[in-house]
Short mmCIF file of C-alpha atoms in Angstrom, two decimals:
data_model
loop_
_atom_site.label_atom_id
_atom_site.label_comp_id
_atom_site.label_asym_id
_atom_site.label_seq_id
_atom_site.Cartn_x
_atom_site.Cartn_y
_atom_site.Cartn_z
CA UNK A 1397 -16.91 -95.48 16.93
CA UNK A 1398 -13.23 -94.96 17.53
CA UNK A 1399 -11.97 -91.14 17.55
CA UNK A 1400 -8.66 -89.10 17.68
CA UNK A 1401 -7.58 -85.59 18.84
CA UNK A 1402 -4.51 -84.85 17.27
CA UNK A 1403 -2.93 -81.41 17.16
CA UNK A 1404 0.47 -79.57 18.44
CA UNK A 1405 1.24 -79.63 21.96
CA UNK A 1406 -0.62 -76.58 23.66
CA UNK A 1407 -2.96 -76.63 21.34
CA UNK A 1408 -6.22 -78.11 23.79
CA UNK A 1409 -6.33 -81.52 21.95
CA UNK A 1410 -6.53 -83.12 25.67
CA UNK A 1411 -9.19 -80.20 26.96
CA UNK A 1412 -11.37 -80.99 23.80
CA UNK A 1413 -10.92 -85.15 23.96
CA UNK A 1414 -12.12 -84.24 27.68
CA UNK A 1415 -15.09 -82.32 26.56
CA UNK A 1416 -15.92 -84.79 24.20
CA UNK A 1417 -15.57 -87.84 26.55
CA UNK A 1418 -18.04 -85.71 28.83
CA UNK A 1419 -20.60 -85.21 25.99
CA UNK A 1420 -20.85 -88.82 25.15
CA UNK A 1421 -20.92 -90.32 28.47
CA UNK A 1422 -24.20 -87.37 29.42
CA UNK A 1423 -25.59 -88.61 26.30
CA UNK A 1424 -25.69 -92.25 28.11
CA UNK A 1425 -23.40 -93.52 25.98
CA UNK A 1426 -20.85 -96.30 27.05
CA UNK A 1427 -17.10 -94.69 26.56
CA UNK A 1428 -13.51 -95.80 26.89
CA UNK A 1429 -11.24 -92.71 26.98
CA UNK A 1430 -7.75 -93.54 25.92
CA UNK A 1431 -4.47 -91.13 26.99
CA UNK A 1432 -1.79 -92.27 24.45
CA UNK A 1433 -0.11 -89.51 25.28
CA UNK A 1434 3.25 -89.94 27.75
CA UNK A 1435 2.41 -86.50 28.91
CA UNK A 1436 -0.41 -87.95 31.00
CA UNK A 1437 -2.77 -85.19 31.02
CA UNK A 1438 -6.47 -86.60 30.39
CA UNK A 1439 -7.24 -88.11 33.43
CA UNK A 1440 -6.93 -84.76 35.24
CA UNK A 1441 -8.96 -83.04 32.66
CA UNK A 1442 -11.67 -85.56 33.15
CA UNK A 1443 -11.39 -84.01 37.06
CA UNK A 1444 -8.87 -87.01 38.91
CA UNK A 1445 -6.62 -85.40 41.74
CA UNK A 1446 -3.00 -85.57 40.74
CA UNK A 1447 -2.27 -88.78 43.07
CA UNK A 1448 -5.34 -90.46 41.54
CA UNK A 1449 -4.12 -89.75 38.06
CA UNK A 1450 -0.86 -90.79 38.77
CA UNK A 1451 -2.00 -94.60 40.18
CA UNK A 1452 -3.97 -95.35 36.97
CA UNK A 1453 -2.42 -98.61 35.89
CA UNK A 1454 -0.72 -98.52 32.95
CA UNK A 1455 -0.84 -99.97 29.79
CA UNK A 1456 2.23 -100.32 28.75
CA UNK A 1457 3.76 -101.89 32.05
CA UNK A 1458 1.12 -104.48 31.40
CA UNK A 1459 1.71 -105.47 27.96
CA UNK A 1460 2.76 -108.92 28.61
CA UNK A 1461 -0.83 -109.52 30.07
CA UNK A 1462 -2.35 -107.78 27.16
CA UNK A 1463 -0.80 -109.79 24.46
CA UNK A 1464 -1.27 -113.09 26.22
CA UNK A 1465 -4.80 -112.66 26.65
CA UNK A 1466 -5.12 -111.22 23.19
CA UNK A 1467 -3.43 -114.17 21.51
CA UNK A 1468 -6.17 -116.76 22.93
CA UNK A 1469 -6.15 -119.69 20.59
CA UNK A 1470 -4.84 -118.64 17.32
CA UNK A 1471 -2.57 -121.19 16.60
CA UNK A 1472 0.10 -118.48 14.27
CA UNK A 1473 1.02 -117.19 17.40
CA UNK A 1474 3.29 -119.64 19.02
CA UNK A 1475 3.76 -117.11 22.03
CA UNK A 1476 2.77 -114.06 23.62
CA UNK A 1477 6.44 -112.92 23.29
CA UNK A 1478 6.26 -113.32 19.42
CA UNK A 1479 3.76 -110.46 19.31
CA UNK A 1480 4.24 -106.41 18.56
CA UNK A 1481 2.38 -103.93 18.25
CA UNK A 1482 0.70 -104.12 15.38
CA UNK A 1483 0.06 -107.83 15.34
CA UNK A 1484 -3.48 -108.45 13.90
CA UNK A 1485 -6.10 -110.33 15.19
CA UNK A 1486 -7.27 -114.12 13.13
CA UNK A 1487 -8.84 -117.01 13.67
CA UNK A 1488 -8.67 -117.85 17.69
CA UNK A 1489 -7.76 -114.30 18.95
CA UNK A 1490 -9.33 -112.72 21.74
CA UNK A 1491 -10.97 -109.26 20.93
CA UNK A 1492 -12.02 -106.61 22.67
CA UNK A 1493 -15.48 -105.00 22.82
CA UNK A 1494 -16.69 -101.47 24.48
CA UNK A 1495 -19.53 -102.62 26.65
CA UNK A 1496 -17.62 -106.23 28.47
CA UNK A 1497 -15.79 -106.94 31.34
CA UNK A 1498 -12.56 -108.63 30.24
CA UNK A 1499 -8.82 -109.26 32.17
CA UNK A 1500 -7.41 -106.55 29.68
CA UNK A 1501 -10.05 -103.84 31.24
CA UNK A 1502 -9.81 -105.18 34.82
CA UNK A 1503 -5.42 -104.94 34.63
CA UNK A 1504 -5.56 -101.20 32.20
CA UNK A 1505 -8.93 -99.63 32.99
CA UNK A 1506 -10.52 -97.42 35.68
CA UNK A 1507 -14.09 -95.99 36.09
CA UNK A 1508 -14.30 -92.18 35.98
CA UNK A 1509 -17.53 -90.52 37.44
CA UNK A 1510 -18.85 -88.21 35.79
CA UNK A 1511 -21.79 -85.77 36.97
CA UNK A 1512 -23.99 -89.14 37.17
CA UNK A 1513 -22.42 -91.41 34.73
CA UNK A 1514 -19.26 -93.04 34.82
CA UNK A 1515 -16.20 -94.18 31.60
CA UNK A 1516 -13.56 -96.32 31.64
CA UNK A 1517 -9.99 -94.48 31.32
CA UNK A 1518 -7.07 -96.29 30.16
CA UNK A 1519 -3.42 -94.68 29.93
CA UNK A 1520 -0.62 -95.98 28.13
CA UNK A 1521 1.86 -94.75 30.71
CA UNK A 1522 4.30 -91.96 31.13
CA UNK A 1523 7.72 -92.33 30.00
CA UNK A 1524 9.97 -92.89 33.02
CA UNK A 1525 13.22 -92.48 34.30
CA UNK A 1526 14.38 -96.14 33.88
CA UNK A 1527 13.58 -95.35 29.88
CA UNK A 1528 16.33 -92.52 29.69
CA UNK A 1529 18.47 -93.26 26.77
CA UNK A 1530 17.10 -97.27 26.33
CA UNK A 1531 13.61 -96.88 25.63
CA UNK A 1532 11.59 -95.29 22.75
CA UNK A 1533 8.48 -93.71 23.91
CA UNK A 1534 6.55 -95.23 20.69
CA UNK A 1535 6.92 -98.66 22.73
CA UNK A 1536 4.64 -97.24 25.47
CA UNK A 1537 2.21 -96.72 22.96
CA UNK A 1538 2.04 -100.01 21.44
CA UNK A 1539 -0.40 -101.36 24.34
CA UNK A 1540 -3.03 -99.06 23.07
CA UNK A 1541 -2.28 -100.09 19.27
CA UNK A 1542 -2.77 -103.65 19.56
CA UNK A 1543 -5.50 -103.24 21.99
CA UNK A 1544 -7.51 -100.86 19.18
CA UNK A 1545 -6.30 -103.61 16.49
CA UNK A 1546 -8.32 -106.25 18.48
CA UNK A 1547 -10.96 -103.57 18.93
CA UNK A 1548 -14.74 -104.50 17.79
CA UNK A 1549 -16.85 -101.54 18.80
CA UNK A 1550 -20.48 -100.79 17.66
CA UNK A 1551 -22.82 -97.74 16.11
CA UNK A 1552 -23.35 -95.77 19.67
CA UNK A 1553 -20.04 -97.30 21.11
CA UNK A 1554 -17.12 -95.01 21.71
CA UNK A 1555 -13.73 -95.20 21.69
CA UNK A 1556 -11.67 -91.76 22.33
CA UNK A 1557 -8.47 -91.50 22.05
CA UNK A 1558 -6.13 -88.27 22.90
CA UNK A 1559 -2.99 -89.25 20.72
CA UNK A 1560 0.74 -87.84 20.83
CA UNK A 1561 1.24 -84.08 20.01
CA UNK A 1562 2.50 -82.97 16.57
CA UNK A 1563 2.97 -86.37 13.86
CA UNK A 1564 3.91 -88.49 16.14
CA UNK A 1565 1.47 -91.26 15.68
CA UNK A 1566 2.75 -91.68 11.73
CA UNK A 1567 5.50 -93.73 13.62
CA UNK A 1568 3.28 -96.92 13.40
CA UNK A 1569 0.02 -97.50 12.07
CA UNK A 1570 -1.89 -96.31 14.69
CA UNK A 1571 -3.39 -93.24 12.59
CA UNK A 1572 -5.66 -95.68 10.43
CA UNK A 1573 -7.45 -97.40 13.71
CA UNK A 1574 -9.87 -94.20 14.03
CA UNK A 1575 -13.28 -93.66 11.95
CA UNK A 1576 -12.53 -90.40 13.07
CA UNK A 1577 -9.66 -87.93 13.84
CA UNK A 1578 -10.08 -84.40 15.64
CA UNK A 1579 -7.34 -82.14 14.42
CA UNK A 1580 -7.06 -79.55 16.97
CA UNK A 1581 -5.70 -76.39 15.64
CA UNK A 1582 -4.41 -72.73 16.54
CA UNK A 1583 -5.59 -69.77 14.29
CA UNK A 1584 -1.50 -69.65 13.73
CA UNK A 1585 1.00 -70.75 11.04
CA UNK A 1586 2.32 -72.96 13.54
CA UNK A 1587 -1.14 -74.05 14.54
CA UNK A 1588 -2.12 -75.20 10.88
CA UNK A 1589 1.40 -76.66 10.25
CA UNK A 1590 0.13 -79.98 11.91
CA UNK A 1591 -2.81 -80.01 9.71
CA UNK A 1592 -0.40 -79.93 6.57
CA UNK A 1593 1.59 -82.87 7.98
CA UNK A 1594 -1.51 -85.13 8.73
CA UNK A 1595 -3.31 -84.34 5.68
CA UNK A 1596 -0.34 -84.90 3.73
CA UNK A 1597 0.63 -88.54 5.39
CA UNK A 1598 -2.87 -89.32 5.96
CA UNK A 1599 -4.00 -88.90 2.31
CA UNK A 1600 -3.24 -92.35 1.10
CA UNK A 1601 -5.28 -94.20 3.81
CA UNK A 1602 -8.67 -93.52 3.41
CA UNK A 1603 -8.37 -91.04 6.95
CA UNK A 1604 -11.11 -89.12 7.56
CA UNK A 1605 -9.89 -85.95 8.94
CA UNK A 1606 -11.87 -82.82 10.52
CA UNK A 1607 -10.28 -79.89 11.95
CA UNK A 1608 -11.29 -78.02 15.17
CA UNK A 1609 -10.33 -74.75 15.88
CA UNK A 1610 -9.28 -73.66 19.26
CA UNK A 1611 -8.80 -70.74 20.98
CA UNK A 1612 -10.49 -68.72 18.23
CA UNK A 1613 -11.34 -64.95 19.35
CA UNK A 1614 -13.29 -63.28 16.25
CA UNK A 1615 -14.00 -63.95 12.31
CA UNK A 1616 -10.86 -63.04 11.56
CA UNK A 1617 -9.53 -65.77 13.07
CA UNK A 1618 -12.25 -68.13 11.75
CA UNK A 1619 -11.33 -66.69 8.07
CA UNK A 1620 -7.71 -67.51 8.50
CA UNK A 1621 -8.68 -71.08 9.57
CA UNK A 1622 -10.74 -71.52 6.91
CA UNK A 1623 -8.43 -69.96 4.44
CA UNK A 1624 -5.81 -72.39 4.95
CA UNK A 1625 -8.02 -75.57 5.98
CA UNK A 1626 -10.88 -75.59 3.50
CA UNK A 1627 -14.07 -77.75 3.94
CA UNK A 1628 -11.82 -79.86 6.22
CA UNK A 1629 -12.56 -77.07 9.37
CA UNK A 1630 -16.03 -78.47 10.95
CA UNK A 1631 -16.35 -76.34 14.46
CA UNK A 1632 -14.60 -73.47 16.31
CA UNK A 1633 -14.23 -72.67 19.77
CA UNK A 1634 -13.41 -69.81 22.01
CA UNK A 1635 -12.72 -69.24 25.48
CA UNK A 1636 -14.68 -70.77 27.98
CA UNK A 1637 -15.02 -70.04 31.73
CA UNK A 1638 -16.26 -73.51 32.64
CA UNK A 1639 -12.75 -74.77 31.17
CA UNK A 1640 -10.64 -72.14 32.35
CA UNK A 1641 -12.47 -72.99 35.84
CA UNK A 1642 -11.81 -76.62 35.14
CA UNK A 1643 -8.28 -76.26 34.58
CA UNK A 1644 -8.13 -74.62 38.28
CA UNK A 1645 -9.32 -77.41 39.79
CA UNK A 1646 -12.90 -76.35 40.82
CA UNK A 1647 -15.04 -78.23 38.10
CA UNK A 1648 -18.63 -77.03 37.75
CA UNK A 1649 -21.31 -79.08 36.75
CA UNK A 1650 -20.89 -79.96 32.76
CA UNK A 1651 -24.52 -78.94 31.68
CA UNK A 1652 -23.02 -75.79 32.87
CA UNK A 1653 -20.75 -75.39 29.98
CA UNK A 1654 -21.30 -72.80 27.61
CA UNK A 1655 -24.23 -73.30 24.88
CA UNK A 1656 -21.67 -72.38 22.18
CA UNK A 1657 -19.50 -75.25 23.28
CA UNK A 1658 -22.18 -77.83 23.99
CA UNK A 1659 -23.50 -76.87 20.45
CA UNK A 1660 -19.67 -77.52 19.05
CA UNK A 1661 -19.40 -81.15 20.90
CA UNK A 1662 -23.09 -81.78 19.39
CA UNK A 1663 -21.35 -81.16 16.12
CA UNK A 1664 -18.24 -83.32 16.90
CA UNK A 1665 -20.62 -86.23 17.44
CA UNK A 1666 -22.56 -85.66 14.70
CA UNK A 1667 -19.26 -85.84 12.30
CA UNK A 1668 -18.18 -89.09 13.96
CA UNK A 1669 -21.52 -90.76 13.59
CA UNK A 1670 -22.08 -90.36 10.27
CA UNK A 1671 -18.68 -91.93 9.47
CA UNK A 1672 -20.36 -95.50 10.54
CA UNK A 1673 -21.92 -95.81 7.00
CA UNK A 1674 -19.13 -95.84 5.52
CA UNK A 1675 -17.09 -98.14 7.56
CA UNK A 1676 -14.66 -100.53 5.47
CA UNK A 1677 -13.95 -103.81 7.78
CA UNK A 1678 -11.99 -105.51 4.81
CA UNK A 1679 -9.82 -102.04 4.11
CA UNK A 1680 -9.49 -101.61 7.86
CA UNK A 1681 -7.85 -104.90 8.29
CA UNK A 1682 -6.06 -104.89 4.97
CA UNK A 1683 -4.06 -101.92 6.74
CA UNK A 1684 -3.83 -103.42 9.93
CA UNK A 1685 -2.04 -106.40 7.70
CA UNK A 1686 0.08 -103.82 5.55
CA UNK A 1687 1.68 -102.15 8.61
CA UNK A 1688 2.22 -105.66 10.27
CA UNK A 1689 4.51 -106.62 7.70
CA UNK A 1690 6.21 -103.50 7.35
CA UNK A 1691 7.32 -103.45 10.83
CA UNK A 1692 7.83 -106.83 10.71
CA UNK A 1693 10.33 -106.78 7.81
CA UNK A 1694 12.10 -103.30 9.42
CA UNK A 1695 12.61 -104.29 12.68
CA UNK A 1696 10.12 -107.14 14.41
CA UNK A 1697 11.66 -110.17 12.99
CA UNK A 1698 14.83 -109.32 13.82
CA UNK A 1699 13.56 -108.44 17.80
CA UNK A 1700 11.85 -111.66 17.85
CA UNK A 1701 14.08 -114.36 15.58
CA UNK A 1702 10.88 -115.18 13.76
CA UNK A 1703 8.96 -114.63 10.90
CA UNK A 1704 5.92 -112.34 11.85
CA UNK A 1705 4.47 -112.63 8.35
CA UNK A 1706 3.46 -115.60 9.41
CA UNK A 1707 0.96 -114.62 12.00
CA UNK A 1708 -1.47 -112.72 9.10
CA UNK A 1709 -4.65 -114.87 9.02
CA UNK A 1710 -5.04 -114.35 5.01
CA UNK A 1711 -9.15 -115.06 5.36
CA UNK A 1712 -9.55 -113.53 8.77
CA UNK A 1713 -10.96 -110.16 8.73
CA UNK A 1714 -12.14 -107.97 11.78
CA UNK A 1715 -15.84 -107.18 11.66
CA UNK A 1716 -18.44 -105.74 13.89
CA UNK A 1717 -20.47 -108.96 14.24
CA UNK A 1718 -17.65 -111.10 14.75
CA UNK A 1719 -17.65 -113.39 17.61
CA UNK A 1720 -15.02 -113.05 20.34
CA UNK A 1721 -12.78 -115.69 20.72
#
């Protein structure tokens, strides 16, 4: 199951993806944590030294490999340099699953131990000094959005994903890959005014959105939450020492974290499995399609000289049994 934690910067969406990725992988559960953030944050929250963190490989600086291994066979893409970002998968492609080894894991993905057990952790990249004033950052993040388009991942498979602060990830299609996103918010105005901007975006999609609310100190801020949220607020959390001791650098064991926070991931996981019933492969790739051909029309063919329309597969659609190419 594929998951996001959105929110405003500062508002613990990477501390909570961490604790989640943590949960999963005690449960036994095999996990690829994704920072597609350029403020590369979750690989220290997951307990990586700073120089460790900062020689993960990323994703973005390996695109070329990604795409070429991605494209495999399928004869509507002429060439690994005809593909973006949102280029869908059809007859011939290469996909991706959680639980193989593949060259797109080996080049992007490192193991992270983890009191016993052990994820992979993939990073898009940080934004650099050689992208001042020629780059934009959404590029960097286009790795992780074709890799999650070529994604087929299983009930009791995870995928977590700690996306860009604020809207950010309306900027390409990226925000309909996820059977579930995480909205981390503030008891604030400025902590709920993310919420308004996803829902609002997100309503046309078929997005299943849940809010989590950080930092919360009493009811009164659980009332305000739920005043301006609705049903859509599923957990809150407070302060915890085991983070606050995490964020120092000494890491405890997790089954030392709080009950009231293990009992709030419990939740979390509970919310994204029960999304798998209602997966929709053929509305899943019918968006996947839809946002091809916008970017396609608004700026791809004209970076490429070709028509990208041409590389939708019309009877190709992504589903969980489908064999890899």
């Amino acid at each position: 199951m594929k998951t996001a934690f959105v929110g405003k910067g500062g508002s613990g969406k990477t501390t909570l993806s961490s604790l989640f990725v943590r949960h999963l992988a005690a449960t036994g559960a095999p996990v690829i944590a994704v920072d597609a953030d350029i403020n590369q944050h979750l690989g220290a929250a997951l307990g990586l030294d700073d120089d460790t963190a900062a020689r993960l490989p990323a994703m973005g600086a390996r695109l070329p490999l990604i795409k070429e291994y991605l494209r495999g066979s399928n004869p509507r893409i002429a060439s690994a340099d005809t593909m973006i970002k949102t280029t869908p998968p059809g007859e011939g492609s290469r996909l991706l699953r959680v639980r193989e080894n593949n060259p797109v894991y080996d080049a992007c993905a490192r193991p992270v131990e983890l009191d016993g057990s052990a994820v992979r952790l993939m990073v898009t990249g940080p934004f650099t000094e050689a992208d001042l004033g020629v780059s934009c950052y959404h590029s960097k993040t286009g790795a992780v959005e074709l890799c999650l388009n070529h994604l087929v991942d299983g009930r009791d498979e995870y995928v977590v994903v700690d996306m860009t602060a604020g809207s950010d990830s309306f900027a390409s299609g990226m925000f309909t890959r996820f059977d579930m996103t995480f909205l981390v918010a503030e008891p604030t105005r400025k902590g709920v005014s993310v919420y308004r901007q996803y829902k609002e975006y997100a309503r046309d999609f078929g997005v299943t959105l849940r809010v989590v609310g950080n930092k919360v100190q009493g009811p009164d801020d659980v009332d305000f939450l739920r005043q301006e949220v609705g049903e859509d607020l599923l957990v809150t959390v407070g302060h915890s020492d085991w983070v606050r001791s995490m964020e120092k650098g000494r890491p405890r064991r997790f089954e030392l974290l709080e009950p009231a926070d293990r009992t709030a991931l419990r939740t979390l996981k509970d919310a994204v499995d029960a999304t798998y019933a209602a997966r929709d492969w053929d509305r899943y790739t019918s968006q996947m399609v839809q946002f091809h051909l916008r970017n396609a029309r608004s700026w791809g063919n004209g970076r490429t000289g070709v028509d990208l329309a041409s590389q939708v597969d019309p009877a190709f659609v992504l589903r969980e049994q489908q064999p890899v190419g």
